PDB file of C-alpha atoms in Angstrom:
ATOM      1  CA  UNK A 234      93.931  80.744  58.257  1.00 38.00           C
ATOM      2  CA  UNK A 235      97.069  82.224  59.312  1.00 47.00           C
ATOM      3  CA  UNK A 236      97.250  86.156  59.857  1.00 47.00           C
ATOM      4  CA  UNK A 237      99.482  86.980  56.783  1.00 44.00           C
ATOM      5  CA  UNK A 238      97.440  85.538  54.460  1.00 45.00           C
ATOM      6  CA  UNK A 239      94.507  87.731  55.992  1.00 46.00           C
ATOM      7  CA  UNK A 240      93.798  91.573  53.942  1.00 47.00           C
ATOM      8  CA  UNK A 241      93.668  93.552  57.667  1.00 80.00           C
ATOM      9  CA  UNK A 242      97.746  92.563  58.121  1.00 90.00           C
ATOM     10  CA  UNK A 243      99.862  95.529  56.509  1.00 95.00           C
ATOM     11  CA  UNK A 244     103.356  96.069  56.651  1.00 97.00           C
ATOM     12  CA  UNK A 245     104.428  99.406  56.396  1.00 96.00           C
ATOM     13  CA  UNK A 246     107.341 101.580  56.958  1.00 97.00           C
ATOM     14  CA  UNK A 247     106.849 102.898  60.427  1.00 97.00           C
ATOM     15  CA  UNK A 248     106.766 106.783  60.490  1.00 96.00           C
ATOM     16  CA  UNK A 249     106.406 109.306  63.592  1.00 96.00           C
ATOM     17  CA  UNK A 250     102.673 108.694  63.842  1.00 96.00           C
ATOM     18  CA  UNK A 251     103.893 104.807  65.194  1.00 97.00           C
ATOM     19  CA  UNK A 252     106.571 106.233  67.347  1.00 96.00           C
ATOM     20  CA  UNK A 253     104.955 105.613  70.599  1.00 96.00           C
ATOM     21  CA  UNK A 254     103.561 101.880  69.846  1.00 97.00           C
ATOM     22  CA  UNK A 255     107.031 101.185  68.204  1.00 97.00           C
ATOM     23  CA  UNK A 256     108.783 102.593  71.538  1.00 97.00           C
ATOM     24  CA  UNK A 257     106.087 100.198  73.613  1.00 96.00           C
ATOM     25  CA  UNK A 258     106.842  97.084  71.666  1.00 97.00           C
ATOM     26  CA  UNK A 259     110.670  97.535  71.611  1.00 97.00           C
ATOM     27  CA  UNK A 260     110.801  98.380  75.031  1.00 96.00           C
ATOM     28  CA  UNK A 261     108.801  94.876  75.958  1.00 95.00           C
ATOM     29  CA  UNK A 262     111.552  93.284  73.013  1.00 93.00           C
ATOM     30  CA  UNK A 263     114.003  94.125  75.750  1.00 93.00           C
ATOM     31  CA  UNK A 264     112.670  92.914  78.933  1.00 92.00           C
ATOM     32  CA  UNK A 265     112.008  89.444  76.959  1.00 89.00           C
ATOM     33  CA  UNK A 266     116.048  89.643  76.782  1.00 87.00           C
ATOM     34  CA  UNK A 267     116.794  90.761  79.553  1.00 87.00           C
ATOM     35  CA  UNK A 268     118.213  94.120  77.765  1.00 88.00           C
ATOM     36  CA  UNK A 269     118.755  96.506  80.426  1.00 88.00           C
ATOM     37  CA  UNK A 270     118.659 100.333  78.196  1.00 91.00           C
ATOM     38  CA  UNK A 271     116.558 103.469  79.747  1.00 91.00           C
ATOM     39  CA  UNK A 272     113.870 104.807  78.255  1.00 92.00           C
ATOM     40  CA  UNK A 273     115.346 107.581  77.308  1.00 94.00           C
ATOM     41  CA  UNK A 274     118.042 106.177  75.297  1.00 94.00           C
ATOM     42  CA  UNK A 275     115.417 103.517  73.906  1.00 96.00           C
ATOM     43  CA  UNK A 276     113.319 106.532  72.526  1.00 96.00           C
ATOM     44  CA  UNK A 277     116.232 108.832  71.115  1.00 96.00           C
ATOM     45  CA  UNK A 278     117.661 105.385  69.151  1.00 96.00           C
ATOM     46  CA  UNK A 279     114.174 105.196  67.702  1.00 97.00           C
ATOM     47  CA  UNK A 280     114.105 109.118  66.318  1.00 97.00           C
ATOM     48  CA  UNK A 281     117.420 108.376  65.123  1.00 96.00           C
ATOM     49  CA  UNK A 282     115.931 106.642  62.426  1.00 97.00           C
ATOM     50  CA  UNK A 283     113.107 108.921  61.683  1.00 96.00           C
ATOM     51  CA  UNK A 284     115.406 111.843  61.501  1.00 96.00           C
ATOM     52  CA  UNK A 285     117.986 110.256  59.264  1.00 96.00           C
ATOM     53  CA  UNK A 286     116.743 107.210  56.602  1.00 94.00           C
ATOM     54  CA  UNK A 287     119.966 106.578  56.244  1.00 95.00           C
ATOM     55  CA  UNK A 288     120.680 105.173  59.533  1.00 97.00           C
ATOM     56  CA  UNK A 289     117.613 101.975  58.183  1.00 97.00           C
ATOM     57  CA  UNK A 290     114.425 101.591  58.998  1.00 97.00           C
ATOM     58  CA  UNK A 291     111.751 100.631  61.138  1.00 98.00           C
ATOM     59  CA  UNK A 292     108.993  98.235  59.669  1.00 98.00           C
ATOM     60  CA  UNK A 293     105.621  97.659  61.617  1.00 98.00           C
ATOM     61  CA  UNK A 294     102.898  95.210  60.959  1.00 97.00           C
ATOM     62  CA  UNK A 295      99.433  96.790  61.567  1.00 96.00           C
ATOM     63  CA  UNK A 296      96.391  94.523  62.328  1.00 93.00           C
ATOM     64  CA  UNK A 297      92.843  96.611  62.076  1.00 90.00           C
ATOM     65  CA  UNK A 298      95.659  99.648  62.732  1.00 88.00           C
ATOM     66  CA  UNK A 299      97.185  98.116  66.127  1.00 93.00           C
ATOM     67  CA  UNK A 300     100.872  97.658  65.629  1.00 96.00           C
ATOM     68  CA  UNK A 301     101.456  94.017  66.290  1.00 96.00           C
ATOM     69  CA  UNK A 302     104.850  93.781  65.740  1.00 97.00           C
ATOM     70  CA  UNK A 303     107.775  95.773  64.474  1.00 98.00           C
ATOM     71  CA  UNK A 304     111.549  94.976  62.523  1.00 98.00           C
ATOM     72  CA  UNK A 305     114.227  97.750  63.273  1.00 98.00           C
ATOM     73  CA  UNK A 306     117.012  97.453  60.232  1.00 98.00           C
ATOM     74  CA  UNK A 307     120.145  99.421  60.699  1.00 97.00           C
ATOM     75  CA  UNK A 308     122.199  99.916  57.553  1.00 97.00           C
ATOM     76  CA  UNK A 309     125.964  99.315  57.389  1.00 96.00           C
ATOM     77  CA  UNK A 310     128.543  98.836  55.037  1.00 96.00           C
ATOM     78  CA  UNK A 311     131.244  96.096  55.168  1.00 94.00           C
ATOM     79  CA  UNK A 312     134.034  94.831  53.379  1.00 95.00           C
ATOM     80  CA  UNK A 313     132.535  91.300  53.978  1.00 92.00           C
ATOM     81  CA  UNK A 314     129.616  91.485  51.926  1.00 94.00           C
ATOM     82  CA  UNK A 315     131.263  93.980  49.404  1.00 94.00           C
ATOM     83  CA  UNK A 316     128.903  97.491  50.452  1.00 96.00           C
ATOM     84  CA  UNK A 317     125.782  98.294  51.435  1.00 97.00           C
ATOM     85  CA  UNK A 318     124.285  95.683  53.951  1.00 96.00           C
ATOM     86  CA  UNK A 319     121.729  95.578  56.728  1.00 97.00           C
ATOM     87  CA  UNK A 320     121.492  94.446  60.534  1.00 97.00           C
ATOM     88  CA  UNK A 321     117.999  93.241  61.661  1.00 97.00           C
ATOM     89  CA  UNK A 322     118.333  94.611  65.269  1.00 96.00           C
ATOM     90  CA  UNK A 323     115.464  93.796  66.271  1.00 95.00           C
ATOM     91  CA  UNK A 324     111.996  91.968  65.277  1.00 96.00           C
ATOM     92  CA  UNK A 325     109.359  91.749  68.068  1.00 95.00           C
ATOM     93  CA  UNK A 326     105.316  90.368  67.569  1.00 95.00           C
ATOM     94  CA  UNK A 327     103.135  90.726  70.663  1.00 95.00           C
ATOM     95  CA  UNK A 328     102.821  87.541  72.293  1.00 93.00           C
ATOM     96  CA  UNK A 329      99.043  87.428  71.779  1.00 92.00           C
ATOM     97  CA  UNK A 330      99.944  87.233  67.990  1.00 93.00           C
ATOM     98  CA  UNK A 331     102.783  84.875  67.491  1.00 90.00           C
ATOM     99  CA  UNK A 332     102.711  81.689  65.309  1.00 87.00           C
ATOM    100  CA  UNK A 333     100.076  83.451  63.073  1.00 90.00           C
ATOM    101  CA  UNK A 334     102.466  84.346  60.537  1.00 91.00           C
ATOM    102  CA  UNK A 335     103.223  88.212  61.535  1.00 94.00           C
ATOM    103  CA  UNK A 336     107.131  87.415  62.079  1.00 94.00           C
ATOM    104  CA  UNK A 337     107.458  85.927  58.483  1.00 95.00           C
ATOM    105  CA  UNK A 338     105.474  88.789  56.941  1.00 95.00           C
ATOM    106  CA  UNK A 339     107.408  91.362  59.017  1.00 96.00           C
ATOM    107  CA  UNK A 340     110.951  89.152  57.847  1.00 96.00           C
ATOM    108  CA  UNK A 341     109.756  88.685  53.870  1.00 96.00           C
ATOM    109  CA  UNK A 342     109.022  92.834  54.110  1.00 97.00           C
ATOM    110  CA  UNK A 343     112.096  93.491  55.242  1.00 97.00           C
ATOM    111  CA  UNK A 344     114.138  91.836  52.513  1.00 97.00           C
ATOM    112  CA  UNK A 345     111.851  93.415  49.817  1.00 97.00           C
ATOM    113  CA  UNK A 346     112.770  97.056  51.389  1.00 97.00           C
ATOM    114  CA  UNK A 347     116.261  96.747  52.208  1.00 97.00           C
ATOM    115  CA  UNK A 348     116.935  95.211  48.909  1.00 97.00           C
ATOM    116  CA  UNK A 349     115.191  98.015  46.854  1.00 97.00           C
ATOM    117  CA  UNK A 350     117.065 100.340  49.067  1.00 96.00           C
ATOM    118  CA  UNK A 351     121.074  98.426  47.575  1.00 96.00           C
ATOM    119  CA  UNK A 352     121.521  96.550  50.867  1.00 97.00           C
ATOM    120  CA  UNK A 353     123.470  93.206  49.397  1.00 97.00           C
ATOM    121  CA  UNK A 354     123.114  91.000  52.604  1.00 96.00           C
ATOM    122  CA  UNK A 355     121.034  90.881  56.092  1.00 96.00           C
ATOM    123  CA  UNK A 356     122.574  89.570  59.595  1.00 95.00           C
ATOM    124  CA  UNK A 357     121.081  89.335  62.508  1.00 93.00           C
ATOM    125  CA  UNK A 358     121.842  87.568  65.735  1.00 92.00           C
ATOM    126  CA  UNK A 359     119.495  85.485  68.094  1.00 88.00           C
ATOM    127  CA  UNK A 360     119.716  84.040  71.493  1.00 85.00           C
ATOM    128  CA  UNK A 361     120.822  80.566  72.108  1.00 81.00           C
ATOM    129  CA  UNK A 362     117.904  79.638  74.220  1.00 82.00           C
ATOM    130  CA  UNK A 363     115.504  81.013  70.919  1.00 83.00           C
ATOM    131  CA  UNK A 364     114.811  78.321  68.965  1.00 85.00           C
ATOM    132  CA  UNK A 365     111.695  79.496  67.334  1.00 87.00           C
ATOM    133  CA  UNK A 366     113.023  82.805  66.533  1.00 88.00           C
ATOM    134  CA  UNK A 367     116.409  80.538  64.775  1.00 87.00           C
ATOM    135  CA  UNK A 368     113.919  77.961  63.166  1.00 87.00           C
ATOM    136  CA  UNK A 369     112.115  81.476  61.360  1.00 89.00           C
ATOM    137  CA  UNK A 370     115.617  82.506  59.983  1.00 90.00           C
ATOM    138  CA  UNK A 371     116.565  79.270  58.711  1.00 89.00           C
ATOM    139  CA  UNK A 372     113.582  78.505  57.475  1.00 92.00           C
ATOM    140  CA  UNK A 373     113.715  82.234  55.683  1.00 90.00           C
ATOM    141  CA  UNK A 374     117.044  81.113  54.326  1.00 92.00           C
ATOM    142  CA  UNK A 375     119.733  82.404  56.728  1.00 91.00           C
ATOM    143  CA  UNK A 376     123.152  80.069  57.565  1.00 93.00           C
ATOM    144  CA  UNK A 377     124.479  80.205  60.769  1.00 90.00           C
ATOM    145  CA  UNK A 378     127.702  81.234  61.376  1.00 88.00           C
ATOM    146  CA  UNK A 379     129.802  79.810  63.815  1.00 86.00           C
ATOM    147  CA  UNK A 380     131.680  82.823  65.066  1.00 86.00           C
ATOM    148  CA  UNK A 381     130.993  84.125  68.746  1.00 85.00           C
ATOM    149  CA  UNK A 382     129.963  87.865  68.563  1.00 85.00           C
ATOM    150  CA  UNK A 383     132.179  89.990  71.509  1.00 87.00           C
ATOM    151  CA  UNK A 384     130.297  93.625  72.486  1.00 84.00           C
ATOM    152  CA  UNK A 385     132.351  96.753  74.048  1.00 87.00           C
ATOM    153  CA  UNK A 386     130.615  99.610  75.464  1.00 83.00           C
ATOM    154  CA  UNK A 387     132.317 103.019  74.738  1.00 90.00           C
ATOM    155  CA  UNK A 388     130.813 104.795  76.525  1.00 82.00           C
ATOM    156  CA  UNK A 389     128.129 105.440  78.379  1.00 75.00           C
ATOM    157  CA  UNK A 390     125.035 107.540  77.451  1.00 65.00           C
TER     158      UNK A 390
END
């Protein structure tokens, strides 16, 4: 039986009481990547999004109330997709509970909430060397797109 299908998996919309796990698990998303950000600027990106809904939101997937994994959504708007749109930053499961279905319930969440919120389209990126991450998109319905994505930094925080 895979996790998803059990009654103790929950997704909710992560508030300031999940702060600190969300913090812990994004913060171990980054090392995975080898994302270099400081703590600091990790934890005032996260209460960006409590303090404004606007900017998306932050989904986590509770398991007997231990926050297993988490999906940060930023909300944009772009000419491409005609408005309102989303961009899953980032979607993390502990290790200890991937391939149980927590990903896929975390993903399926996320396009019920950012749809009822008037977002028309979700991108995302994922590494090259992720194949089981890709295989989750495409198998959630995403298309690849065969653009290179270039990144700037403006300045420094």
């Amino acid at each position: 039986m895979s996790l998803d299908s059990r009654p103790n998996l929950t997704i909710e919309i992560a508030t300031p009481a999940h702060r600190e796990a969300v913090v812990e698990l994004l913060a171990a998303q980054l090392v995975e990547h080898d994302i270099e950000l400081h703590p600091e600027h990790l934890q005032y990106a996260v209460n960006g999004f409590f303090e404004d809904s606007r900017r998306g939101r932050i989904l986590v997937a509770l398991r007997e109330n231990q926050v297993v994994g988490v999906a940060v959504l930023s909300i944009t708007w772009t000419l491409e997709h005609g408005g309102k749109s989303c961009w899953l930053d980032e979607l993390y499961v502990r290790p200890e509970f991937r391939a149980f279905g927590v990903g896929t319930t975390l993903l399926r969440k996320a396009f019920e909430v950012m749809a009822a919120d008037g977002c028309i389209c979700m991108d995302l990126e994922v590494e090259s060397s992720h194949a089981r991450a890709a295989n989750l998109y495409v198998r959630e319905g995403f298309r690849v797109h065969t653009r290179t994505r270039y990144v700037r930094v403006l300045r420094q925080g």
